Short mmCIF file of C-alpha atoms in Angstrom, two decimals:
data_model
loop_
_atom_site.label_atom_id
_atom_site.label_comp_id
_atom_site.label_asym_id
_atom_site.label_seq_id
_atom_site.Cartn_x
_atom_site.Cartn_y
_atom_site.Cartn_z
CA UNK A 110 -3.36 -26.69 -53.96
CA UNK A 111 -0.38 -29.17 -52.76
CA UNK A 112 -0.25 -32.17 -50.91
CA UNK A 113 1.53 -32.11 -47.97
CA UNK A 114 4.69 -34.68 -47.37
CA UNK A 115 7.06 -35.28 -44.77
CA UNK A 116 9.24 -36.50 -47.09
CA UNK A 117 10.00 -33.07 -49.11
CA UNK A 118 12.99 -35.24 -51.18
CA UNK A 119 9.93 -37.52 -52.72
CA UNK A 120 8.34 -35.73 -55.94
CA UNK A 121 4.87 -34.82 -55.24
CA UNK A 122 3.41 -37.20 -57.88
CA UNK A 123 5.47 -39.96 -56.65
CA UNK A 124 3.09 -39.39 -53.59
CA UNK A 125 0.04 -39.09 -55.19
CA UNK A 126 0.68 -41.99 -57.03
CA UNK A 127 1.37 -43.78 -53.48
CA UNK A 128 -2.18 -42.17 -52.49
CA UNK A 129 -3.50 -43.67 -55.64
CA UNK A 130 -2.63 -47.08 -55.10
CA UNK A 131 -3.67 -46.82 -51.13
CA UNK A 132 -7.19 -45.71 -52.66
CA UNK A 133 -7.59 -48.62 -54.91
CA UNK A 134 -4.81 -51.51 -54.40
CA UNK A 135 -2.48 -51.61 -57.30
CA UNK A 136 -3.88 -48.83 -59.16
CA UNK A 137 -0.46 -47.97 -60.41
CA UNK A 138 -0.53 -51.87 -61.88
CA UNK A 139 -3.98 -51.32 -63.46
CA UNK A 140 -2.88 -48.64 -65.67
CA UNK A 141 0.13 -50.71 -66.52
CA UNK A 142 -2.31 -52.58 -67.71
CA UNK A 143 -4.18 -50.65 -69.80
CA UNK A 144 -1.05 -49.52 -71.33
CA UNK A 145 0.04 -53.37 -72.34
CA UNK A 146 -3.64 -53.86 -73.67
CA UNK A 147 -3.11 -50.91 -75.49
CA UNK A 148 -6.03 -48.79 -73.57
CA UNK A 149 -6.68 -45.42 -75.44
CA UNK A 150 -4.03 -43.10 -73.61
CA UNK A 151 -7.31 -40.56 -73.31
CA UNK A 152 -9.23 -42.87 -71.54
CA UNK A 153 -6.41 -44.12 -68.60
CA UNK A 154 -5.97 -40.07 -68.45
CA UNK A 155 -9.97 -39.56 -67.63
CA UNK A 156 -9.46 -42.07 -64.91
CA UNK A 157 -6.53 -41.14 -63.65
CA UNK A 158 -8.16 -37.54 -62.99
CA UNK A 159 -11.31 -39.19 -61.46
CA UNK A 160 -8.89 -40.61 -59.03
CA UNK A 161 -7.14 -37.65 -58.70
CA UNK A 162 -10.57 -35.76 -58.22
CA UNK A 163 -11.53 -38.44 -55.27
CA UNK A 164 -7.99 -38.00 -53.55
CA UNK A 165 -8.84 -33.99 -53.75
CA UNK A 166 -12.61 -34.94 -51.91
CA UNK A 167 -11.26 -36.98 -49.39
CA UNK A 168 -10.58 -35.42 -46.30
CA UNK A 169 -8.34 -38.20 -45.07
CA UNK A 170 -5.59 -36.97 -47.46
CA UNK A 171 -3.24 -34.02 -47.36
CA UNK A 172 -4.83 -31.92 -50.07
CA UNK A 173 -5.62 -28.13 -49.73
CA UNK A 174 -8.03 -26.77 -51.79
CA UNK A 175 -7.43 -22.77 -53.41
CA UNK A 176 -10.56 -22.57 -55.50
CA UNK A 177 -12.33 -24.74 -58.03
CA UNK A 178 -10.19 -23.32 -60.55
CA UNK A 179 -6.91 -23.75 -59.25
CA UNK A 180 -8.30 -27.58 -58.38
CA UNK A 181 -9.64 -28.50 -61.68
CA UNK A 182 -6.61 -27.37 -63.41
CA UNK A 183 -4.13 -28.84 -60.35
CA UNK A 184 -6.27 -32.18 -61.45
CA UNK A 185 -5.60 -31.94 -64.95
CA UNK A 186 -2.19 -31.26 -64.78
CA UNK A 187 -1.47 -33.61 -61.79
CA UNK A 188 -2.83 -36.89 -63.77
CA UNK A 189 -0.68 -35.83 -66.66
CA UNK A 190 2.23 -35.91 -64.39
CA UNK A 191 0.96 -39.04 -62.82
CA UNK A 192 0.49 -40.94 -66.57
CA UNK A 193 4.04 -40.08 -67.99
CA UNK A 194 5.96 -40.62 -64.48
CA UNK A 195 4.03 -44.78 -64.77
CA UNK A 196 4.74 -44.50 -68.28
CA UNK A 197 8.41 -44.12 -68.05
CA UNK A 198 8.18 -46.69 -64.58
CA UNK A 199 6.84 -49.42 -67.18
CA UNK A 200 8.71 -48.29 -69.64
CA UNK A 201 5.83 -46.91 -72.32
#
């Protein structure tokens, strides 16, 4: 599974995360703001792969699917990526 760019310079979570925040305005900000509440780091990562899971489901969106396996574990490593690249952008 990859999402398709035409921008092959731009890191592929950088443009999930842009999918993520088209999806729900500002989700990028939200989990900035769990962070500064001090959310449970588990929890933001649970939503980040619901989010993640939607992005996979919607057929609006680049996304090409292998097989259930190869998705779940593309949407468990893909929100890691996605929490420690806004981690390091808000400087957590």
């Amino acid at each position: 599974m990859f999402i398709e760019s035409n921008n092959f310079r731009r890191p592929q979570v950088e443009v999930m995360i842009d999918y993520l925040d088209r999806m729900q305005i500002g989700y990028s900000a939200l989990i900035a703001f769990g962070l500064q509440k001090d959310m449970d780091e588990e929890l933001i990562i649970e939503d980040i792969e619901s989010m993640v899971r939607k992005c996979c489901d919607d057929d609006n969106i680049n996304v090409i699917n292998n097989n259930s396996d190869d998705t779940e574990e593309y949407i468990k490593n893909t929100s890691e990526l996605i929490f420690m690249q806004l981690k390091k952008r808000y400087n957590y």
